[in-house]
Amino acid sequence: MRPVTTLPAVRVASSSARDPMVAATTLASELNRDHLGCVLFFCSAEYDLGRLGIALEHVFRGIRVSGCTSAGEITPDGYGRGCITAIGFDSRFFSIDCALIRELDQFRLQDAQTVIDDLLSTCRDANLAPIKGNTFAITLLDGLSSREELVLTTLNSALGTIPQFGGSAGDDEKLANTHVYHQGQFHTGAATVMLVNTTLDFRVFSTHHMVAEDQKLVVTRADPESRTVYELNAEPAADAYARAMGVSVEVLNREVFALRPLGVRIGGHYFVRSVQRVNPDRSMTFYCAVETGIVMTSMTPQSLLASVRTQIEASERVVGLPLVTIGCDCFLRRLEAELTGVADEVSEFLRHHRVIGFNTYGEQFNGMHINQTFTGVVIGQPDAGSEPEAD
């Protein structure tokens, strides 16, 4: 466990202890201070989640705690694995409330409106800052639920002009069980929404580093519910994809998928659709829903670090010196960084810019579910002299 980094209005900490109570106690020893109002954490799925949930509820009794499992963590030291990383928010600067969405299949606009209205009511009651221009939402969803599109579109309608970002929970690339955390328990098939109202400046952003090539693939048969594409250009999907990538079907693996995703053009911009696996019938399962009739374009990576540096530094020019950046970074981006030998450089950049977050199975931005993207919020430091004195 590294020494805690103390920043105005937030505290951040991490622990690599394998015992859940030790890990939770370590976080609490660093985050439990006067005015702690909320804790957001991201953890490896390797933990005994039942015990970890109980431990977190015990050490943060009376404090709102939200989080999820990950496919890698972003800690105060940069990239981490097999650990837990967390942010503690000071209630003098942040009014935060959290909600759990259980039945994702049945989530409708009326449900979303009720959830958001309840969260807004809590923030208004705190009388910290006007809602408009001072509020953003963080969404965390079960990364294997295949319901992100439905939930995010519905929530986005209820949120209106409130910016939203988030990520899909991971499980250390096992693709078996992913969880979100709410009120002492980890849940599958669920989502959490955290509404953050703050007196501090912030900027929500999204970025990816892929550019479009000339290869076009038309989805001629697909099942959006299971995110399975059976045919591209009227032939088995894996055959068409492999040909477009210039490789054989037999060598298709996660490394190829990370370096050669497909994209969909929406409103003049390309959004990445990453392949999860090739199935025995040569269909392909994606991390995002893909519908019959859409045109997919082959994408190729540019500088991974340059794209995220551009967005974070642009955000810092708006909000000033960063208090903290909460980041949701696709696990395929981290895989690419490792494959291309820039992981240490990226990790150091994240550490330097005070990024805390996790590697995801999908990213979320203003109602969209996307892949191989970095979404997040940069929160600026309080103005000099504006931080309340310690009690």
XYZ file of C-alpha atoms in Angstrom:
391
model
C 0.000 0.000 0.000
C 1.410 3.389 -0.999
C 1.210 6.464 1.264
C -1.991 8.408 0.793
C -1.978 11.480 -1.445
C -3.738 14.398 0.216
C -5.507 16.867 -2.054
C -7.887 19.700 -1.169
C -11.530 18.543 -0.963
C -10.766 14.890 -1.793
C -8.526 12.153 -0.485
C -7.339 9.210 -2.564
C -5.926 5.879 -1.474
C -5.318 2.336 -2.670
C -4.453 -1.047 -1.212
C -3.071 -4.259 -2.665
C -3.825 -6.263 0.497
C -5.551 -9.500 -0.458
C -7.569 -9.846 2.743
C -10.834 -7.874 2.286
C -10.951 -6.501 5.826
C -7.323 -5.419 5.696
C -7.888 -3.724 2.340
C -11.034 -1.957 3.523
C -9.430 -0.910 6.799
C -6.437 0.493 4.921
C -8.705 2.640 2.764
C -10.697 3.788 5.780
C -7.556 4.782 7.680
C -6.714 7.196 4.869
C -10.172 8.367 3.784
C -12.102 8.552 7.054
C -11.794 12.201 8.028
C -14.249 14.857 9.187
C -16.739 15.782 6.454
C -16.286 12.575 4.449
C -19.528 12.425 2.477
C -19.043 9.701 -0.119
C -16.549 7.080 -1.293
C -16.158 5.833 -4.868
C -14.007 2.738 -5.400
C -12.895 0.276 -8.063
C -11.597 -3.173 -7.203
C -10.251 -6.368 -8.680
C -12.799 -9.179 -9.036
C -10.195 -11.447 -7.436
C -11.371 -10.297 -3.998
C -13.871 -12.333 -2.009
C -16.631 -9.878 -2.874
C -19.026 -11.060 -0.190
C -16.459 -10.374 2.519
C -15.286 -7.152 0.874
C -18.825 -5.805 0.733
C -19.318 -6.458 4.441
C -15.919 -4.942 5.250
C -16.588 -1.745 3.290
C -19.982 -1.308 4.921
C -18.374 -1.767 8.330
C -15.462 0.645 7.934
C -17.500 3.332 6.150
C -20.604 3.057 8.321
C -23.029 5.886 7.585
C -21.106 6.977 4.463
C -22.436 6.558 0.923
C -20.196 4.093 -0.919
C -20.434 3.173 -4.588
C -18.129 1.192 -6.863
C -17.610 -1.769 -9.148
C -15.263 -4.559 -10.112
C -12.676 -3.859 -12.782
C -10.435 -5.242 -15.495
C -7.526 -3.335 -13.979
C -7.293 -0.351 -11.676
C -5.962 3.199 -11.968
C -4.443 4.064 -8.596
C -2.568 7.072 -7.190
C 0.550 5.335 -8.575
C -0.888 4.781 -12.059
C -1.908 1.391 -13.436
C -2.549 -1.344 -10.871
C -3.815 -4.932 -10.864
C -5.382 -7.097 -8.192
C -5.982 -4.124 -5.899
C -8.601 -1.617 -4.782
C -8.448 2.138 -5.367
C -10.763 4.788 -3.970
C -11.700 8.465 -3.745
C -13.198 10.121 -0.671
C -15.267 13.265 -1.266
C -15.521 16.114 1.262
C -19.182 17.027 1.887
C -18.271 20.724 2.102
C -17.492 20.669 -1.623
C -19.615 17.778 -2.932
C -23.227 16.803 -2.457
C -23.514 13.230 -3.759
C -26.265 10.649 -3.822
C -26.293 7.153 -5.317
C -29.015 4.814 -6.583
C -29.154 1.161 -7.602
C -30.989 -0.035 -10.713
C -31.806 -3.727 -10.372
C -33.970 -4.903 -13.289
C -32.138 -3.552 -16.314
C -34.466 -5.262 -18.808
C -37.478 -3.486 -17.328
C -35.916 -0.041 -16.944
C -38.197 2.550 -18.531
C -38.212 6.354 -18.820
C -40.608 6.686 -15.893
C -38.216 4.635 -13.753
C -35.278 6.759 -14.871
C -37.142 9.963 -14.091
C -37.957 8.717 -10.595
C -34.330 7.761 -9.955
C -32.949 11.086 -11.177
C -35.606 13.147 -9.383
C -34.762 11.436 -6.090
C -31.043 12.040 -6.574
C -31.632 15.660 -7.523
C -33.762 16.150 -4.430
C -30.870 15.076 -2.201
C -28.486 17.453 -3.955
C -30.935 20.353 -3.746
C -31.521 19.740 -0.044
C -27.786 20.115 0.571
C -28.031 23.662 -0.839
C -24.406 23.510 -1.949
C -24.603 24.792 -5.539
C -27.256 25.310 -8.229
C -27.962 22.090 -10.139
C -27.456 23.584 -13.599
C -23.807 23.796 -14.552
C -22.625 22.305 -11.271
C -23.754 18.680 -11.564
C -22.647 15.544 -13.396
C -23.573 11.866 -13.256
C -21.360 8.764 -13.044
C -22.884 5.473 -14.200
C -21.484 2.013 -13.478
C -23.108 -1.028 -15.119
C -22.695 -4.780 -15.047
C -20.268 -5.209 -17.958
C -21.756 -8.542 -19.046
C -25.421 -7.555 -18.842
C -25.662 -6.499 -22.509
C -28.138 -3.830 -21.409
C -25.962 -0.727 -21.359
C -27.584 0.808 -24.447
C -31.109 0.535 -23.040
C -30.237 1.867 -19.601
C -27.991 4.694 -20.800
C -30.414 5.996 -23.423
C -33.204 6.030 -20.863
C -31.105 7.695 -18.176
C -29.824 10.294 -20.606
C -33.382 11.376 -21.373
C -34.060 11.860 -17.659
C -30.774 13.678 -17.031
C -31.460 16.296 -19.688
C -28.513 18.702 -19.857
C -26.622 17.098 -16.952
C -23.415 15.542 -18.400
C -22.860 11.836 -17.782
C -19.972 9.424 -18.091
C -19.082 6.017 -16.725
C -17.896 2.513 -17.397
C -18.966 -1.107 -17.523
C -17.678 -3.242 -14.658
C -14.995 -5.828 -15.458
C -13.713 -9.035 -13.924
C -9.991 -9.096 -14.712
C -10.698 -10.240 -18.284
C -12.351 -13.516 -17.256
C -15.671 -12.501 -18.880
C -17.610 -14.496 -16.294
C -19.060 -12.268 -13.540
C -18.993 -8.500 -13.194
C -20.447 -6.565 -10.271
C -21.518 -3.113 -9.126
C -21.582 -2.174 -5.426
C -24.320 -0.394 -3.484
C -25.084 -0.207 0.243
C -22.916 -3.037 1.432
C -23.470 -5.541 -1.383
C -22.109 -6.405 -4.793
C -24.791 -6.950 -7.446
C -24.872 -8.563 -10.895
C -27.376 -7.618 -13.584
C -27.542 -4.139 -12.080
C -26.304 -0.565 -12.414
C -25.548 2.341 -10.126
C -26.018 6.042 -10.757
C -24.045 8.616 -8.768
C -25.158 12.223 -9.027
C -22.455 14.726 -8.078
C -23.250 18.359 -7.293
C -20.201 20.496 -6.555
C -18.990 24.032 -6.035
C -15.823 23.179 -7.966
C -15.187 23.571 -11.681
C -15.200 20.373 -13.743
C -15.190 19.140 -17.326
C -16.600 15.814 -18.511
C -14.819 14.436 -21.588
C -14.429 11.445 -23.893
C -11.622 10.515 -26.257
C -10.337 7.696 -28.426
C -7.313 7.402 -30.686
C -8.680 5.393 -33.608
C -8.955 6.748 -37.148
C -11.058 5.363 -39.978
C -9.617 3.372 -42.862
C -11.184 2.570 -46.236
C -12.510 -0.926 -45.495
C -16.316 -0.990 -45.148
C -18.268 -3.946 -43.755
C -22.060 -4.024 -43.847
C -23.787 -5.927 -41.080
C -26.127 -8.210 -43.023
C -27.318 -10.390 -40.111
C -27.086 -9.680 -36.417
C -28.785 -10.132 -33.062
C -28.435 -6.872 -31.086
C -29.738 -8.496 -27.893
C -26.772 -10.865 -27.672
C -24.453 -8.425 -29.502
C -23.716 -11.157 -32.041
C -22.986 -10.403 -35.686
C -23.518 -13.477 -37.849
C -22.758 -11.977 -41.249
C -20.711 -9.121 -42.625
C -21.078 -8.425 -46.344
C -23.341 -11.524 -46.544
C -20.632 -13.971 -45.438
C -19.636 -15.367 -42.037
C -18.622 -12.384 -39.922
C -15.225 -13.738 -38.883
C -14.280 -14.491 -42.497
C -15.126 -10.986 -43.679
C -13.440 -9.320 -40.712
C -10.254 -11.401 -41.037
C -10.013 -10.622 -44.750
C -10.419 -6.896 -44.074
C -7.671 -7.076 -41.470
C -5.375 -9.050 -43.766
C -5.103 -12.078 -41.475
C -6.541 -15.580 -41.269
C -9.508 -16.438 -39.088
C -7.320 -18.810 -37.092
C -5.152 -15.993 -35.691
C -8.014 -13.780 -34.551
C -7.562 -13.089 -30.838
C -7.860 -10.277 -28.328
C -4.600 -8.714 -29.502
C -5.953 -8.392 -33.057
C -9.255 -7.080 -31.721
C -7.466 -4.465 -29.592
C -5.356 -3.168 -32.462
C -7.957 -3.461 -35.252
C -11.452 -2.582 -34.054
C -14.375 -1.490 -36.180
C -16.201 1.812 -35.981
C -19.645 3.224 -36.683
C -20.126 6.756 -37.983
C -22.770 8.738 -36.106
C -23.295 12.440 -36.649
C -19.988 12.889 -38.439
C -17.933 11.134 -35.757
C -16.697 7.567 -35.494
C -17.459 5.520 -32.405
C -15.562 2.294 -31.795
C -17.247 -1.124 -31.707
C -14.815 -3.692 -30.324
C -14.929 -7.434 -30.954
C -15.129 -9.625 -27.847
C -14.716 -13.073 -29.438
C -15.140 -15.276 -32.487
C -17.725 -18.009 -31.963
C -17.553 -21.619 -33.270
C -19.996 -20.783 -36.108
C -17.704 -17.908 -37.175
C -20.085 -15.289 -35.901
C -18.590 -12.537 -33.745
C -19.718 -11.181 -30.400
C -19.087 -7.493 -29.716
C -18.821 -5.421 -26.530
C -21.516 -3.085 -27.888
C -24.833 -3.765 -29.577
C -24.583 -3.918 -33.376
C -27.678 -3.906 -35.576
C -28.380 -5.348 -39.019
C -27.936 -2.786 -41.783
C -25.283 -0.557 -40.239
C -22.008 0.075 -42.023
C -18.870 -0.649 -40.030
C -15.489 0.826 -40.911
C -12.088 -0.629 -40.120
C -10.145 1.520 -37.656
C -6.458 1.841 -36.943
C -4.786 3.285 -33.839
C -2.823 6.498 -33.625
C -1.004 7.606 -30.464
C -2.935 6.343 -27.446
C -1.202 8.687 -25.034
C -1.491 11.744 -27.264
C -5.285 11.474 -27.453
C -5.842 11.268 -23.714
C -3.200 13.934 -23.056
C -4.998 16.309 -25.423
C -8.333 15.912 -23.634
C -7.045 16.014 -20.072
C -4.773 18.990 -20.696
C -7.620 20.790 -22.501
C -9.797 20.111 -19.463
C -7.123 21.448 -17.132
C -6.977 24.658 -19.144
C -10.684 25.070 -18.375
C -10.777 24.025 -14.702
C -7.220 24.843 -13.638
C -4.943 22.574 -11.633
C -6.635 19.178 -11.226
C -7.970 18.153 -7.845
C -8.635 14.687 -9.224
C -9.592 13.115 -12.527
C -12.005 10.175 -12.434
C -11.266 7.982 -15.441
C -12.958 5.043 -17.163
C -10.397 3.528 -19.532
C -11.187 0.552 -21.794
C -9.215 -2.557 -20.883
C -8.375 -2.981 -24.585
C -6.587 0.376 -24.514
C -4.455 -0.876 -21.646
C -3.802 -4.097 -23.559
C -2.716 -2.048 -26.564
C -0.413 0.036 -24.367
C 1.188 -3.165 -23.089
C 1.502 -4.650 -26.589
C 3.112 -1.483 -27.977
C 5.441 -0.902 -25.023
C 3.968 2.399 -23.784
C 2.148 1.136 -20.667
C 4.716 2.595 -18.260
C 4.572 5.975 -19.999
C 0.763 6.009 -19.917
C 0.767 4.924 -16.271
C 3.113 7.753 -15.328
C 0.937 10.258 -17.195
C -2.144 9.070 -15.296
C -0.267 9.322 -11.996
C 0.998 12.816 -12.768
C -2.483 14.057 -13.681
C -4.080 12.568 -10.564
C -6.283 10.060 -12.385
C -8.170 7.512 -10.287
C -10.374 4.966 -12.025
C -10.529 1.595 -13.687
C -10.204 -0.405 -16.885
C -13.663 -1.148 -18.237
C -15.575 -3.538 -20.484
C -17.196 -0.538 -22.177
C -17.366 3.198 -21.673
C -20.306 5.554 -21.339
C -20.688 9.150 -22.398
C -23.867 11.234 -22.505
C -26.130 8.250 -23.102
C -23.871 6.360 -25.503
C -22.167 3.011 -24.907
C -18.798 2.908 -26.664
C -15.550 0.914 -26.734
C -11.799 1.526 -26.680
C -12.411 4.990 -25.300
C -11.342 6.977 -22.250
C -14.175 8.866 -20.567
C -13.953 10.863 -17.391
C -14.197 14.127 -15.504
C -11.437 16.514 -14.514
C -12.307 18.357 -11.294
C -10.431 21.553 -10.524
C -8.985 22.535 -7.181
C -10.742 25.032 -4.907
C -9.737 28.641 -5.379
C -7.026 29.851 -3.030
C -8.540 30.599 0.321
C -11.890 28.977 -0.455
C -11.282 25.691 1.341
C -12.845 25.588 4.813
C -10.429 25.384 7.681
C -10.072 22.027 9.382
C -12.118 21.601 12.523
